[in-house]
CSV table of C-alpha atoms in Angstrom, one decimal:
chain,number,residue,atom,x,y,z
Z,1,MET,CA,8.7,-13.7,-6.8
Z,2,GLN,CA,11.9,-11.9,-6.7
Z,3,HIS,CA,13.8,-9.2,-4.0
Z,4,PHE,CA,15.7,-7.3,-4.6
Z,5,ALA,CA,17.5,-5.1,-1.5
Z,6,LEU,CA,19.4,-1.4,-2.5
Z,7,ALA,CA,21.0,1.3,-0.4
Z,8,LEU,CA,21.4,5.1,-1.4
Z,9,ASP,CA,21.9,8.1,1.5
Z,10,LEU,CA,20.7,11.3,1.7
Z,11,LYS,CA,21.7,14.7,2.0
Z,12,ASN,CA,22.6,15.2,5.2
Z,13,ASP,CA,20.3,18.4,6.5
Z,14,PRO,CA,17.3,17.4,8.5
Z,15,ALA,CA,15.1,20.2,6.2
Z,16,LEU,CA,16.4,17.7,3.3
Z,17,ILE,CA,15.0,15.0,5.1
Z,18,GLU,CA,11.9,16.0,6.2
Z,19,GLU,CA,10.8,17.4,2.2
Z,20,TYR,CA,12.3,14.2,0.8
Z,21,GLU,CA,9.6,12.2,3.1
Z,22,ALA,CA,6.7,14.5,3.1
Z,23,TYR,CA,6.9,14.2,-1.0
Z,24,HIS,CA,7.3,9.7,-0.8
Z,25,ARG,CA,4.3,10.5,1.6
Z,26,GLU,CA,2.0,11.4,-2.0
Z,27,VAL,CA,4.2,9.8,-4.7
Z,28,TRP,CA,2.7,11.0,-7.8
Z,29,PRO,CA,0.4,8.5,-9.6
Z,30,GLU,CA,2.1,8.4,-12.3
Z,31,VAL,CA,5.5,7.1,-11.0
Z,32,ILE,CA,3.2,4.6,-9.0
Z,33,ALA,CA,1.6,3.4,-12.1
Z,34,ALA,CA,5.3,3.2,-13.9
Z,35,ILE,CA,6.6,1.6,-10.9
Z,36,ARG,CA,4.2,-1.3,-11.1
Z,37,HIS,CA,4.1,-1.5,-15.2
Z,38,VAL,CA,8.0,-3.0,-14.6
Z,39,GLY,CA,6.3,-5.6,-11.9
Z,40,ILE,CA,7.2,-4.2,-9.1
Z,41,LEU,CA,4.8,-6.2,-6.9
Z,42,GLU,CA,5.6,-4.1,-3.9
Z,43,MET,CA,8.0,-1.3,-2.5
Z,44,LYS,CA,9.0,0.0,1.2
Z,45,ILE,CA,11.9,2.2,1.6
Z,46,PHE,CA,13.4,2.6,5.5
Z,47,ARG,CA,15.4,5.0,6.3
Z,48,LEU,CA,18.5,5.2,9.4
Z,49,ASN,CA,19.4,8.5,9.6
Z,50,GLN,CA,20.8,9.8,6.1
Z,51,ARG,CA,21.1,5.7,5.0
Z,52,MET,CA,18.3,4.6,2.6
Z,53,PHE,CA,17.3,0.8,2.0
Z,54,MET,CA,14.6,-0.4,0.0
Z,55,GLN,CA,13.2,-3.3,0.0
Z,56,MET,CA,11.3,-4.2,-3.7
Z,57,THR,CA,8.9,-7.6,-3.9
Z,58,THR,CA,8.8,-8.4,-8.3
Z,59,THR,CA,7.4,-9.9,-11.0
Z,60,ASP,CA,9.0,-13.8,-11.5
Z,61,ASP,CA,9.5,-12.2,-15.5
Z,62,TYR,CA,11.0,-8.3,-13.6
Z,63,ASP,CA,14.4,-7.6,-15.5
Z,64,PRO,CA,15.9,-4.5,-13.8
Z,65,VAL,CA,17.7,-3.3,-17.2
Z,66,VAL,CA,14.5,-4.1,-19.1
Z,67,ALA,CA,12.8,-1.9,-16.1
Z,68,GLN,CA,15.0,1.0,-15.7
Z,69,ASN,CA,15.2,1.3,-19.7
Z,70,TYR,CA,11.5,2.1,-19.2
Z,71,LEU,CA,11.6,4.0,-16.0
Z,72,ALA,CA,13.9,6.2,-18.0
Z,73,ASN,CA,12.5,7.0,-20.9
Z,74,ASP,CA,8.9,7.5,-19.5
Z,75,ALA,CA,8.6,11.6,-18.5
Z,76,LYS,CA,6.8,11.6,-15.8
Z,77,SER,CA,9.2,8.8,-13.6
Z,78,GLN,CA,11.8,11.5,-15.0
Z,79,GLU,CA,10.7,14.2,-13.4
Z,80,TRP,CA,10.4,12.4,-10.3
Z,81,GLU,CA,14.1,11.5,-10.6
Z,82,GLN,CA,15.1,14.4,-11.4
Z,83,LEU,CA,13.4,16.0,-8.5
Z,84,MET,CA,14.8,13.5,-5.4
Z,85,ASP,CA,18.0,13.8,-7.0
Z,86,ARG,CA,18.3,17.4,-5.2
Z,87,PHE,CA,17.9,14.9,-1.9
Z,88,GLN,CA,20.4,12.2,-2.6
Z,89,GLN,CA,23.5,11.6,-2.2
Z,90,ARG,CA,26.0,9.1,-3.8
Z,91,LEU,CA,27.2,5.9,-2.0
Z,92,PRO,CA,30.7,6.2,-1.5
Z,93,GLY,CA,33.1,4.5,-3.8
Z,94,TYR,CA,30.1,4.5,-6.1
Z,95,PRO,CA,29.7,5.9,-9.9
Z,96,LEU,CA,28.1,9.0,-10.0
Z,97,ASP,CA,25.4,7.8,-12.4
Z,98,GLN,CA,24.4,5.3,-9.6
Z,99,LYS,CA,21.7,6.2,-7.3
Z,100,TRP,CA,20.1,3.0,-5.5
Z,101,ILE,CA,22.6,0.0,-5.8
Z,102,GLU,CA,21.4,-3.0,-5.1
Z,103,MET,CA,23.3,-5.6,-2.0
Z,104,ASP,CA,23.9,-8.4,-1.8
Z,105,CYS,CA,22.1,-11.0,0.5
Z,106,CYS,CA,24.4,-12.8,2.9
Z,107,PHE,CA,21.4,-14.6,5.0
Z,108,ASP,CA,18.3,-16.1,4.2
Z,109,LEU,CA,16.6,-17.8,7.2
Z,110,ALA,CA,14.1,-19.7,4.8
Z,111,GLU,CA,17.2,-21.2,3.2
Z,112,GLN,CA,18.0,-22.8,6.8
Z,113,GLY,CA,17.2,-25.9,7.6
Z,114,ASP,CA,14.5,-26.5,11.3
């Protein structure tokens, strides 16, 4: 398995944040199916104020570029992304065409000795 951590900001508007979370309590089944199809086994999104953190566990052969291409050509996934874009704001210093930004791992307990 592979592990990924990504970050994104939401617009600083409590009503929009609540609406965003409401959508995520009932993610469309087609979107869930597409996420699983590309090899994502587990996905969790955490929020602190407007900062979002996504944790993903994927299959060994998961390729983010292949997954992105698949999702970019899946109509329902694109409809979802366009809807979610209404709530999202890009991280400072990153290109406007990049939403979720992959984070670097700077500590892994599993790699530490006993």
